Every structure is written in structure tokens, then in C-alpha cells.
Amino acid sequence: MDLSIREINEQLKTKKVSVKDLVSGYQKKIEEVDGEIGAFLEVFSDIDEQVKTAQELIDTGKAGLLTGIPLAVKDNILFKGRKVSAGSKIIKDYVAPYDSFVAQTLKDQGVVILGRTNMDEFAMGGSTERSAFKVTKNPHDTSRVPGGSSGGSAAAVASGQVVIALGSDTGGSVRQPAAFCGCVGLKPTYGAISRSGLIAMGSSFDQIGPIGRKVSDVEDMFYCLEGLDPQDSTTLSDSERRSARKEGQVKTIGVPRHLIEKGGVDKSVIENFESSLKTLESKGFKIKDIELPSVAYSLSSYYILIPAEVSSNMARFDGMRFGEREAGKDLLGEYMASRSELGSEVRLRSMVGAFVLSSGYYDSYYNKAYTVRRLLSADFERVFGLTGNKDSVDVVATPTTPTPAFKIGEKINDPLSMYMADIFTVSANISGLPAISIPSGFVKEEGSDLPLGLQLTAPRLREDRLFEVAGKFLNEI
Ligand code: GLN
């Protein structure tokens, strides 16, 4: 069950195993463990067609690397004819009328999609407790959260129910659950993977990203999914990709210690991070202190910019255009009744967003937060040497999260402490840069071994650097 995609591909191609046998092994695992873990919102029972297509591709020599690979997909990615609810009651029976770009790409490859995974409602949250349907448990300690919002995808991978899964990352929702569950999670460069058919949270932040057990699996999935899509005008072209990805190995890794030592980060996390830096040094990388002054403001600006985009994206779920329509005594009553189907976090963010965009407050909140967005991007450009400076680094390293997985219920009534879990992850989304979380060991808490993650951030479109450092760190290459 611990084979990489490349190894499984070899077994499928040499007929050591059939797609049917491979898939039924994973289906059995789902039956065994998902009653307790609760990673899936729906396990598809009608996958014979997918299995047949995959086997045919293999038998006719047309198989790609991902053909026949059993995987799961977060419940905010559209597959034509399948339900997609974004973890929300308001669209609980909505059936996707078309395929997302990633669904179409995966179908063309002949993957086998086993089901859709649980998530915080409309991807707002960091624990999967905000799902309207159920709480997913962390496979390493079932009294704890798997992280979020792609907690179902991370838990499914960590408990061996699928080889790899897709999540979406707006402020950390792929990397944080990957860290909490001991997986590898990638947030690609903004525009690398099409968002067509992804239910939007914050459109200028959202990216679909893979969660897997190996760096090579995440890498293979990323290279399969990236590309220009006319349906998403923010996707990047092949020529942009080629000109960004120049040769050259990673030599220097920058560490913004001022951020890590600021407080609010668990001692065990700092110790684990220091030992990760030693491992990186032992692999030949040079570690260097860097300053990213605007990062100090990134979390507060994220929680202004994101509600602003959320309030606009959530407007369509009103019971008229999308969502269940509830009866009311007049039109306003109908709107009020229909909108009350949305959970409290979604309503909170929609209201905060409407406030920060309102004419009297726009300059004091939204505009200031947007200025931080520009400053933060400039900070990264400087440390990566894109402004011509010589003392640059190739990649930036931080912990992924300030703590290991917390207890179910621990932060649910305290939004601020829940938001603090995103302190290291939001910067990559604000600046559109690629970042990866890789397992960096365990800490013992109350008798459980809880995984921690190391986060690496690279310049725009330099996912190749992330795979290089991550692969070396985990002894894959
Ligand atoms: N936890 C963050 C938030 O609640 C991240 C969400 C995400 O990346 N979808 O906004």
C-alpha cells in the first residue's frame, strides 16, 4: 500500500497487478477504516466504467503515469454528473453540470476516482469541523482534527485509503492538513493549474493542489495538471513556464527567523524546525537568515482580503441562482430563509467582507490590506534576487504550522486562534508563490506521535526547486 505512483505504474504496465485488483485493495481499506476516520462524503459505487477505461488504456499501450491510480477529490471540484456540495447544506444535492479542467484532465489519463472528500464549508476553515456534514478525524490520533479545509483528502491519503488526493489551497488548506496528517502537500503557483470548475472561495488566492505520501507522487500529479486553460484567464502559458524554469540547482535556503521566533509557535515546532535545517545542511544546502518585514502583516491582511472576495463569491448562493430555495412570507423573507442554510463561518466572513468593501471603510481596510499584498510580493522578489540583488536565496523555509494537530473542539469557538494556524501558510497565497509542506518528523503529545511539516516556498513557477529540496530532504532522490 506504500508504493509510489511510478512503482504502481510499473506494476500495472508489466501486468503484475490489474486495475481491478489494485482498486479493490483500496476499496477494502475504505470499508475497513473510513467508518472511524470519516474522510469521505461519498464513496462512489459505480466505478466499473473508470476501471475498464484504465485497463483498456494499459492493454493498448496508451497508459500514462496516472492511469489506473485510485484517488479522491475534495468536494469543491466539479465532476460532470456527480454531486458536489463544497461541504455545505445549501448545495447538498447539487449535481455538477460540467467537468472541471482537472476532472477532464484526470479522466483523459484514466485515473480511478473513488469518491469525494470532506471539507470545511466552502473551504473556510482549518480543521474540517466546519463541514455541514461531519467531522473528519486525524488518522494519527482520532481525538484530533486532520486540519483543513482539505482535511478529508489528507486523512484519506494518510490512512491509506487512496494513493493521492486533490485539495484546494486559498490560505493553507492543502499544506496545513498535509502537515497535520504527515503527508506531502503542494500549493502551486497562482495560475499554474486551472480553477475552471473549482467552487471559488477567494478567486485571486485559490489553487488546486495534490496531497500525497511521496514527493514524486505530488510532482507527477502537478506536472499532469498544470497548463494553460482558455476557461481560466489567469492560467499561465507554456512559454511563461519555460522562461521561468531555467536550469540550476538549489544552493541556498533562506530562513525568516524573526517570524518564527515571534511567539505563538510551539517549542516542539521550533525544535523540529531547527533539526530540519540541520538535515538540509547535511544534504549540502546553505542556510541563511533573511528578512521578510511585511510577513508580520500577512495574516491580518489575509483576513481582510479573503472575506472581501468571499462576500462576492458567496452572493450567488441565495436560493435563487444557486442553492436550496426556502419559502418565506415575501421576497426578503425567502432570501433570509435560504441564506440561513449557510454555516456561521461563511456568514461571518460574508459580513466582514461586505464591511471592508463598504464605501466608508474601503480605504481603511481593503486598500491597506492590498498595499501589504504588494509589499509582501516585493519582499519575496528581493530575497529571491529578482530585483538584481546579489545576496539572494533560492528557496525559503519555515515550519508549516505553529502547532501540531489540535484536539477536535479545541478551537471551534475561537476564530482568532483557528486563524493563527495559518500564520506561515497565507504568505504564499497572498503573493501567488508555490509552496510545499513535507513531513519533518513527529512530536509526542499526550501519548500520541503527531506529525509536523516543513514548508518550502519558491519563486513563481519554480515548483521544480520545491521538488528538488523536498526529494533530497526525504531521501527520495
Ligand atoms: N484556514 C484558512 C482559512 O480559513 C485557509 C482556507 C483555505 O486555504 N481554503 O481561510
XYZ file of N, CA and C in Angstrom, residues 88-333:
738
model
N -21.280 22.028 2.093
C -22.341 22.939 2.530
C -23.736 22.339 2.337
N -24.623 22.647 3.271
C -26.019 22.202 3.139
C -26.705 22.932 2.000
N -26.261 24.162 1.728
C -27.014 24.981 0.769
C -26.983 24.389 -0.643
N -25.949 23.629 -0.976
C -25.926 22.955 -2.289
C -25.728 21.445 -2.112
N -26.349 20.886 -1.091
C -26.052 19.489 -0.758
C -26.433 18.494 -1.863
N -27.427 18.842 -2.684
C -27.816 17.916 -3.750
C -27.464 18.437 -5.140
N -26.592 19.410 -5.199
C -26.213 19.991 -6.485
C -25.397 18.974 -7.288
N -25.757 18.818 -8.547
C -25.036 17.882 -9.411
C -24.249 18.695 -10.441
N -22.974 18.400 -10.572
C -22.107 19.188 -11.461
C -22.578 19.067 -12.911
N -22.835 20.202 -13.583
C -23.300 20.144 -14.969
C -22.162 20.031 -15.984
N -20.940 20.187 -15.536
C -19.788 20.062 -16.453
C -18.565 19.600 -15.669
N -17.533 19.220 -16.395
C -16.289 18.785 -15.760
C -15.372 19.964 -15.510
N -14.759 19.986 -14.340
C -13.697 20.961 -14.104
C -12.528 20.611 -15.022
N -11.615 21.554 -15.186
C -10.425 21.286 -16.007
C -9.661 20.090 -15.452
N -9.492 20.046 -14.127
C -8.700 18.938 -13.562
C -9.435 17.604 -13.723
N -10.774 17.622 -13.606
C -11.535 16.375 -13.783
C -11.343 15.857 -15.204
N -11.450 16.758 -16.165
C -11.300 16.346 -17.565
C -9.897 15.792 -17.805
N -8.893 16.476 -17.248
C -7.506 16.025 -17.439
C -7.301 14.645 -16.815
N -7.846 14.457 -15.614
C -7.680 13.165 -14.939
C -8.433 12.058 -15.679
N -9.625 12.381 -16.182
C -10.387 11.372 -16.952
C -9.605 10.961 -18.196
N -9.009 11.961 -18.871
C -8.227 11.641 -20.070
C -7.068 10.697 -19.741
N -6.536 10.841 -18.529
C -5.424 9.987 -18.087
C -5.907 8.598 -17.654
N -7.226 8.453 -17.427
C -7.763 7.168 -16.981
C -7.500 6.863 -15.513
N -7.558 7.886 -14.658
C -7.435 7.613 -13.221
C -8.751 7.028 -12.715
N -8.741 6.496 -11.500
C -9.973 5.953 -10.927
C -10.333 6.778 -9.688
N -11.399 7.542 -9.821
C -11.783 8.424 -8.714
C -12.726 7.650 -7.796
N -12.276 7.477 -6.542
C -13.037 6.621 -5.627
C -14.124 7.382 -4.870
N -14.005 8.714 -4.787
C -15.056 9.444 -4.074
C -14.662 10.878 -3.815
N -15.585 11.582 -3.124
C -15.299 12.994 -2.804
C -15.117 13.142 -1.294
N -14.173 14.012 -0.949
C -13.735 14.069 0.448
C -14.300 15.279 1.196
N -14.356 15.109 2.509
C -14.939 16.113 3.397
C -14.076 17.379 3.460
N -14.712 18.494 3.766
C -14.006 19.787 3.806
C -14.790 20.775 4.655
N -14.103 21.815 5.123
C -14.809 22.923 5.768
C -15.706 23.577 4.719
N -16.844 24.063 5.164
C -17.830 24.619 4.240
C -17.211 25.706 3.345
N -17.339 25.522 2.052
C -16.771 26.432 1.043
C -15.287 26.718 1.288
N -14.605 25.763 1.901
C -13.145 25.820 2.140
C -12.735 26.846 3.194
N -13.707 27.311 3.996
C -13.369 28.298 5.026
C -13.160 27.595 6.358
N -11.886 27.445 6.723
C -11.597 26.801 7.990
C -10.276 26.076 7.948
N -9.851 25.605 9.099
C -8.560 24.942 9.176
C -8.626 23.649 9.965
N -9.815 23.025 10.041
C -9.926 21.814 10.856
C -10.912 20.783 10.300
N -11.663 21.136 9.263
C -12.722 20.298 8.688
C -13.915 20.158 9.641
N -13.842 20.828 10.802
C -15.002 20.813 11.723
C -16.136 21.688 11.189
N -15.819 22.558 10.233
C -16.841 23.463 9.675
C -17.631 22.832 8.531
N -17.374 21.553 8.255
C -18.202 20.853 7.272
C -19.628 20.810 7.794
N -20.605 20.962 6.896
C -22.005 20.891 7.344
C -22.415 19.450 7.620
N -21.551 18.477 7.278
C -21.984 17.087 7.330
C -21.369 16.264 8.461
N -20.057 16.375 8.634
C -19.442 15.562 9.689
C -18.034 16.057 9.986
N -17.472 15.559 11.080
C -16.100 15.905 11.431
C -15.201 14.754 10.996
N -14.129 15.087 10.279
C -13.141 14.068 9.905
C -12.090 13.973 11.004
N -11.591 12.766 11.248
C -10.612 12.584 12.328
C -9.201 12.387 11.783
N -8.235 12.803 12.582
C -6.840 12.643 12.180
C -6.425 11.181 12.374
N -5.945 10.522 11.316
C -5.583 9.100 11.441
C -4.473 8.843 12.469
N -3.672 9.857 12.802
C -2.605 9.658 13.782
C -3.105 9.725 15.219
N -4.267 10.328 15.424
C -4.879 10.429 16.755
C -6.314 10.893 16.523
N -7.243 9.967 16.695
C -8.616 10.262 16.273
C -9.341 11.233 17.209
N -8.657 11.691 18.277
C -9.291 12.744 19.080
C -8.916 14.120 18.521
N -8.128 14.122 17.456
C -7.633 15.391 16.895
C -8.139 15.629 15.473
N -8.071 16.909 15.062
C -8.521 17.289 13.719
C -7.444 16.891 12.703
N -7.878 16.675 11.437
C -6.892 16.384 10.391
C -6.355 17.672 9.772
N -6.800 18.825 10.281
C -6.501 20.102 9.620
C -7.561 20.370 8.567
N -7.416 21.508 7.910
C -8.425 21.832 6.910
C -7.962 22.978 6.045
N -8.718 23.355 5.055
C -10.029 22.796 4.825
C -10.048 21.480 4.057
N -8.900 21.066 3.467
C -8.889 19.801 2.713
C -8.594 18.629 3.645
N -9.196 18.616 4.833
C -8.895 17.583 5.834
C -9.292 16.191 5.386
N -10.382 16.077 4.642
C -10.818 14.760 4.160
C -9.788 14.162 3.215
N -9.250 14.986 2.323
C -8.257 14.498 1.356
C -6.986 14.038 2.067
N -6.519 14.846 3.037
C -5.283 14.486 3.752
C -5.496 13.220 4.583
N -6.650 13.126 5.252
C -6.914 11.946 6.093
C -7.043 10.687 5.232
N -7.639 10.832 4.042
C -7.792 9.670 3.152
C -6.426 9.152 2.712
N -5.514 10.075 2.401
C -4.168 9.674 1.968
C -3.398 9.070 3.146
N -3.453 9.752 4.298
C -2.662 9.311 5.458
C -3.111 7.944 5.967
N -4.401 7.608 5.791
C -4.873 6.315 6.289
C -4.856 5.252 5.188
N -4.204 5.547 4.072
C -4.008 4.535 3.033
C -5.250 4.206 2.226
N -6.250 5.102 2.231
C -7.491 4.802 1.504
C -7.390 5.127 0.018
N -6.440 5.979 -0.339
C -6.171 6.320 -1.744
C -4.665 6.551 -1.880
N -4.204 6.569 -3.134
C -2.771 6.823 -3.355
C -2.486 8.312 -3.203
N -3.390 9.113 -3.721
C -3.185 10.561 -3.738
C -4.563 11.223 -3.789
N -4.632 12.495 -3.392
C -5.918 13.185 -3.413
C -5.704 14.635 -3.822
N -6.771 15.249 -4.310
C -6.694 16.673 -4.620
C -7.377 17.475 -3.528
N -6.776 18.628 -3.219
C -7.390 19.586 -2.318
C -7.385 20.942 -2.992
N -7.783 21.964 -2.263
C -7.618 23.327 -2.781
C -7.019 24.156 -1.654
N -6.206 25.146 -2.049
C -5.435 25.906 -1.067
C -5.609 27.395 -1.345
N -6.267 28.078 -0.404
C -6.533 29.511 -0.530
C -5.680 30.283 0.473
N -5.390 29.603 1.602
C -4.560 30.232 2.636
C -3.740 29.180 3.370
N -3.778 27.952 2.865
C -3.022 26.882 3.523
C -3.749 25.553 3.529
N -4.903 25.484 2.887
C -5.779 24.316 3.028
C -5.290 23.022 2.417
N -4.192 23.053 1.654
C -3.558 21.805 1.250
C -2.387 21.522 2.194
N -1.582 22.556 2.467
C -0.342 22.357 3.234
C -0.594 22.072 4.715
N -1.542 22.787 5.324
C -1.769 22.597 6.758
C -2.310 21.196 7.066
N -3.353 20.701 6.365
C -3.771 19.318 6.631
C -2.706 18.295 6.259
N -1.927 18.587 5.211
C -0.825 17.657 4.867
C 0.137 17.569 6.051
N 0.454 18.724 6.652
C 1.379 18.728 7.800
C 0.780 17.970 8.983
N -0.479 18.235 9.286
C -1.138 17.585 10.440
C -1.256 16.065 10.256
N -1.330 15.621 9.004
C -1.535 14.187 8.753
C -0.267 13.476 8.290
N 0.872 14.188 8.238
C 2.128 13.542 7.843
C 2.237 13.266 6.354
N 1.629 14.126 5.530
C 1.672 13.936 4.071
C 2.465 15.055 3.405
N 2.646 14.907 2.096
C 3.251 15.962 1.279
C 2.103 16.725 0.615
N 2.118 18.062 0.698
C 1.031 18.847 0.080
C 1.597 20.039 -0.664
N 1.139 20.224 -1.898
C 1.668 21.317 -2.731
C 0.607 22.356 -3.048
N 0.952 23.631 -2.797
C 0.142 24.759 -3.302
C 0.921 25.320 -4.489
N 0.416 25.104 -5.703
C 1.169 25.559 -6.882
C 1.153 27.081 -7.029
N 1.997 27.576 -7.918
C 1.986 28.986 -8.314
C 0.568 29.374 -8.734
N 0.129 30.567 -8.344
C -1.195 31.011 -8.784
C -1.217 31.035 -10.321
N -2.200 30.350 -10.894
C -2.285 30.315 -12.356
C -1.636 29.099 -12.991
N -0.977 28.257 -12.171
C -0.337 27.063 -12.745
C -1.387 26.024 -13.137
N -2.379 25.814 -12.242
C -3.437 24.831 -12.515
C -4.761 25.582 -12.650
N -5.509 25.245 -13.670
C -6.768 25.944 -13.935
C -7.759 25.822 -12.766
N -8.457 26.914 -12.497
C -9.513 26.897 -11.481
C -10.890 26.690 -12.097
N -10.941 26.422 -13.375
C -12.240 26.205 -14.003
C -12.908 24.975 -13.378
N -14.104 25.167 -12.824
C -14.808 24.056 -12.191
C -14.402 23.803 -10.745
N -13.672 24.741 -10.167
C -13.411 24.708 -8.715
C -14.373 25.720 -8.095
N -15.136 25.327 -7.087
C -16.064 26.275 -6.462
C -15.232 27.321 -5.719
N -15.391 28.581 -6.119
C -14.466 29.633 -5.676
C -14.667 29.996 -4.219
N -13.539 30.276 -3.543
C -13.581 30.890 -2.212
C -13.021 32.300 -2.359
N -11.718 32.410 -2.565
C -11.088 33.708 -2.823
C -10.387 33.609 -4.176
N -11.015 34.143 -5.222
C -10.581 33.818 -6.585
C -9.145 34.230 -6.901
N -8.617 35.261 -6.239
C -7.246 35.651 -6.553
C -6.237 34.916 -5.668
N -6.728 33.952 -4.875
C -5.861 33.168 -3.983
C -5.931 31.663 -4.298
N -7.106 31.186 -4.728
C -7.370 29.748 -4.829
C -6.428 29.028 -5.798
N -5.928 27.882 -5.394
C -5.248 26.966 -6.307
C -5.576 25.540 -5.897
N -5.761 24.681 -6.892
C -5.930 23.255 -6.618
C -4.539 22.668 -6.400
N -4.418 21.761 -5.428
C -3.094 21.154 -5.194
C -3.219 19.722 -4.731
N -2.200 18.893 -5.051
C -2.223 17.484 -4.647
C -1.693 17.241 -3.233
N -2.247 16.214 -2.587
C -1.751 15.729 -1.288
C -1.402 14.257 -1.474
N -0.150 13.894 -1.174
C 0.269 12.506 -1.382
C 1.190 12.037 -0.282
N 1.647 10.777 -0.424
C 2.578 10.261 0.590
C 4.027 10.482 0.176
N 4.260 10.699 -1.116
C 5.635 10.864 -1.615
C 5.747 12.180 -2.373
N 6.950 12.748 -2.367
C 7.192 13.957 -3.154
C 6.977 13.646 -4.640
N 7.478 12.483 -5.077
C 7.387 12.152 -6.511
C 5.925 12.035 -6.953
N 5.042 11.565 -6.057
C 3.614 11.447 -6.418
C 3.004 12.823 -6.650
N 3.327 13.742 -5.733
C 2.801 15.110 -5.821
C 3.357 15.802 -7.067
N 4.628 15.541 -7.333
C 5.290 16.100 -8.511
C 4.622 15.578 -9.794
N 4.406 14.264 -9.859
C 3.804 13.685 -11.072
C 2.394 14.233 -11.292
N 1.638 14.358 -10.209
C 0.275 14.886 -10.334
C 0.310 16.348 -10.769
N 1.218 17.118 -10.197
C 1.302 18.537 -10.558
C 1.620 18.704 -12.041
N 2.633 17.981 -12.528
C 3.013 18.159 -13.932
C 1.908 17.676 -14.871
N 1.087 16.754 -14.396
C -0.045 16.301 -15.226
C -1.142 17.369 -15.300
N -1.319 18.115 -14.213
C -2.468 19.036 -14.156
C -2.150 20.460 -14.610
N -0.877 20.865 -14.572
C -0.587 22.271 -14.883
C -0.802 22.527 -16.374
N -1.108 23.765 -16.707
C -1.230 24.106 -18.121
C -2.235 25.205 -18.381
N -2.118 25.742 -19.570
C -2.993 26.829 -19.991
C -4.411 26.300 -20.224
N -5.410 27.044 -19.769
C -6.805 26.660 -19.997
C -7.582 27.904 -20.407
N -8.150 27.908 -21.593
C -8.899 29.095 -22.039
C -10.072 29.448 -21.119
N -10.534 28.459 -20.323
C -11.655 28.727 -19.403
C -11.212 29.476 -18.144
N -9.904 29.579 -17.915
C -9.409 30.327 -16.752
C -8.327 31.285 -17.256
N -8.718 32.549 -17.361
C -7.814 33.522 -17.982
C -6.591 33.822 -17.125
N -6.554 33.307 -15.885
C -5.361 33.540 -15.069
C -4.324 32.425 -15.233
N -4.627 31.405 -16.039
C -3.630 30.325 -16.187
C -2.450 30.796 -17.031
N -1.298 30.198 -16.761
C -0.043 30.659 -17.369
C 0.314 29.794 -18.578
N 0.974 30.424 -19.520
C 1.241 29.723 -20.790
C 2.533 28.910 -20.712
N 2.712 28.037 -21.689
C 3.920 27.207 -21.738
C 5.175 28.056 -21.878
N 5.055 29.159 -22.625
C 6.275 29.961 -22.802
C 6.649 30.653 -21.491
N 5.639 31.072 -20.705
C 5.952 31.640 -19.373
C 6.641 30.589 -18.500
N 6.109 29.374 -18.575
C 6.679 28.277 -17.788
C 8.136 28.018 -18.181
N 8.344 27.945 -19.501
C 9.708 27.654 -19.982
C 10.688 28.738 -19.569
N 10.253 30.005 -19.720
C 11.231 31.058 -19.409
C 11.471 31.181 -17.901
N 10.491 30.777 -17.070
C 10.706 30.845 -15.612
C 11.611 29.716 -15.129
N 11.495 28.540 -15.770
C 12.214 27.355 -15.267
C 13.572 27.191 -15.931
N 14.458 28.034 -15.501
C 15.812 27.885 -16.044
C 16.530 26.832 -15.213
N 17.551 26.260 -15.809
C 18.328 25.237 -15.102
C 18.957 25.816 -13.833
N 19.550 24.983 -13.058
C 20.262 25.468 -11.871
C 19.750 24.799 -10.635
N 20.678 24.269 -9.843
C 20.277 23.571 -8.631
C 20.082 24.554 -7.484
N 19.315 24.119 -6.494
C 19.126 24.942 -5.300
C 20.389 24.877 -4.445
N 20.889 26.060 -4.073
C 22.096 26.075 -3.228
C 21.773 26.634 -1.846
N 21.008 27.759 -1.825
C 20.826 28.469 -0.566
C 19.357 28.489 -0.152
N 19.141 28.245 1.139
C 17.781 28.259 1.676
C 17.677 29.382 2.703
N 16.721 30.273 2.532
C 16.557 31.411 3.433
C 15.592 31.087 4.570
N 15.893 31.611 5.759
C 15.038 31.367 6.933
C 14.673 32.701 7.593
N 13.391 33.077 7.603
C 12.979 34.320 8.265
C 12.793 34.102 9.766
N 13.924 34.047 10.496
C 13.857 33.710 11.917
C 13.000 34.690 12.716
N 13.005 35.947 12.274
C 12.238 36.955 13.009
C 10.761 36.550 13.109
N 10.286 35.830 12.119
C 8.885 35.420 12.116
C 8.669 34.200 13.019
N 9.632 33.303 12.977
C 9.476 32.039 13.710
C 9.645 32.262 15.213
N 10.507 33.231 15.558
C 10.784 33.449 16.983
C 9.847 34.470 17.613
N 8.851 34.904 16.842
C 7.984 35.997 17.296
C 7.056 35.618 18.461
N 6.889 34.366 18.687
C 5.937 33.942 19.723
C 4.730 33.294 19.088
N 4.050 32.482 19.875
C 2.870 31.781 19.346
C 3.226 30.495 18.622
N 4.535 30.196 18.546
C 4.948 28.954 17.887
C 5.395 27.979 18.983
N 4.848 26.757 18.966
C 5.188 25.760 19.995
C 6.688 25.484 20.024
N 7.199 25.244 21.250
C 8.618 24.935 21.398
C 8.980 23.687 20.578
N 8.095 22.718 20.620
C 8.384 21.469 19.893
C 8.496 21.727 18.389
N 7.718 22.690 17.892
C 7.756 23.017 16.461
C 9.093 23.674 16.120
N 9.539 24.584 16.998
C 10.822 25.258 16.745
C 11.966 24.244 16.767
N 11.924 23.344 17.751
C 12.987 22.321 17.831
C 13.000 21.449 16.583
N 11.817 21.043 16.176
C 11.715 20.207 14.980
C 12.236 20.944 13.748
N 11.913 22.243 13.685
C 12.357 23.055 12.543
C 13.884 23.175 12.529
N 14.471 23.405 13.715
C 15.935 23.514 13.785
C 16.586 22.206 13.321
N 15.995 21.091 13.712
C 16.626 19.832 13.294
C 16.411 19.601 11.786
N 15.303 20.125 11.235
C 15.110 20.035 9.772
C 16.187 20.843 9.053
N 16.524 22.018 9.619
C 17.548 22.846 8.979
C 18.894 22.108 8.973
N 19.163 21.382 10.081
C 20.421 20.598 10.131
C 20.421 19.526 9.039
N 19.263 18.871 8.885
C 19.174 17.846 7.828
C 19.451 18.481 6.463
N 18.856 19.653 6.238
C 19.068 20.323 4.943
C 20.544 20.657 4.749
N 21.190 21.098 5.841
C 22.627 21.412 5.742
C 23.426 20.153 5.395
N 23.012 19.043 6.036
C 23.747 17.803 5.777
C 23.569 17.328 4.327
N 22.533 17.839 3.667
C 22.323 17.474 2.243
C 23.047 18.448 1.316
N 23.792 19.381 1.922
C 24.602 20.286 1.098
C 24.006 21.668 0.864
N 22.854 21.958 1.455
C 22.262 23.288 1.268
C 22.847 24.270 2.278
N 22.986 25.516 1.846
C 23.478 26.563 2.737
C 22.268 27.261 3.352
N 22.266 27.429 4.666
C 21.138 28.083 5.347
C 21.508 29.534 5.638
N 20.588 30.432 5.329
C 20.914 31.848 5.507
C 19.723 32.602 6.111
N 20.000 33.487 7.075
C 18.919 34.302 7.656
C 18.444 35.347 6.649
N 17.142 35.514 6.573
C 16.601 36.553 5.684
C 15.552 37.367 6.432
N 15.236 38.523 5.890
C 14.186 39.383 6.467
C 13.039 39.462 5.472
N 11.839 39.217 5.975
C 10.632 39.423 5.158
C 9.722 40.336 5.992
N 10.024 41.639 6.048
C 9.350 42.520 7.025
C 7.827 42.504 6.912
N 7.293 42.433 5.699
C 5.830 42.542 5.541
C 5.087 41.291 5.969
N 5.821 40.177 6.153
C 5.148 38.943 6.578
C 4.452 39.157 7.921
N 4.957 40.069 8.717
C 4.327 40.352 10.008
C 2.866 40.779 9.835
N 2.534 41.337 8.684
C 1.162 41.822 8.451
C 0.352 40.877 7.559
N 0.954 39.748 7.178
C 0.277 38.935 6.157
C -1.023 38.320 6.672
N -1.020 37.837 7.938
C -2.239 37.178 8.427
C -3.386 38.195 8.532
N -3.083 39.379 9.065
C -4.181 40.349 9.192
C -4.660 40.825 7.815
N -3.752 40.956 6.868
C -4.237 41.399 5.554
C -5.016 40.270 4.863
N -4.574 39.011 5.082
C -5.318 37.874 4.511
C -6.768 37.877 5.005
N -6.940 38.116 6.313
C -8.300 38.055 6.873
C -9.109 39.334 6.628
N -8.580 40.222 5.773
C -9.388 41.318 5.217
C -9.670 41.033 3.736
N -8.591 40.658 3.010
C -8.749 40.413 1.569
C -9.656 39.210 1.299
N -9.482 38.153 2.104
C -10.266 36.936 1.851
C -11.760 37.157 2.097
N -12.173 37.724 3.239
C -13.614 37.965 3.388
C -14.170 38.838 2.253
N -13.377 39.797 1.768
C -13.859 40.641 0.670
C -14.197 39.778 -0.548
N -13.289 38.864 -0.898
C -13.542 38.015 -2.062
C -14.640 36.986 -1.766
N -14.658 36.508 -0.508
C -15.701 35.560 -0.101
C -17.084 36.202 -0.237
N -17.218 37.449 0.209
C -18.553 38.069 0.199
C -19.061 38.179 -1.238
N -18.149 38.388 -2.164
C -18.563 38.454 -3.559
C -18.879 37.051 -4.100
N -18.016 36.067 -3.799
C -18.248 34.714 -4.321
C -19.460 34.019 -3.701
N -19.808 34.358 -2.462
C -20.938 33.695 -1.795
C -22.286 34.300 -2.198
N -22.263 35.446 -2.866
C -23.525 36.121 -3.191
C -24.436 35.239 -4.045
N -23.836 34.375 -4.855
C -24.656 33.560 -5.776
C -25.410 32.436 -5.067
N -25.022 32.123 -3.826
C -25.723 31.049 -3.102
C -26.871 31.668 -2.309
N -27.920 32.028 -3.021
C -29.004 32.796 -2.412
C -30.351 32.089 -2.533
N -30.337 30.839 -3.006
C -31.593 30.119 -3.164
C -32.287 30.445 -4.478
N -31.788 31.447 -5.192
C -32.395 31.817 -6.474
C -31.478 31.345 -7.615
N -30.234 31.818 -7.574
C -29.302 31.395 -8.621
C -28.760 30.004 -8.294
N -28.212 29.826 -7.087
C -27.735 28.519 -6.641
C -28.250 28.279 -5.228
N -28.419 27.022 -4.889
C -28.773 26.690 -3.510
C -30.240 26.382 -3.332
N -30.520 25.711 -2.220
C -31.891 25.336 -1.887
C -32.716 26.585 -1.618
N -33.904 26.628 -2.223
C -34.762 27.795 -2.006
C -35.740 27.491 -0.881
N -35.720 28.331 0.130
C -36.620 28.147 1.268
C -37.781 29.121 1.160
N -38.962 28.676 1.565
C -40.126 29.561 1.496
C -40.037 30.658 2.557
N -40.552 31.844 2.231
C -40.614 32.952 3.191
C -41.863 33.754 2.872
N -42.229 34.705 3.774
C -43.529 35.353 3.521
C -43.454 36.380 2.392
N -42.279 36.899 2.094
C -42.102 37.768 0.927
C -40.709 37.519 0.351
N -40.295 38.322 -0.634
C -39.019 38.059 -1.299
C -37.848 38.132 -0.313
N -37.849 39.179 0.524
C -36.772 39.309 1.510
C -36.763 38.105 2.445
N -37.974 37.697 2.840
C -38.114 36.534 3.726
C -37.522 35.285 3.078
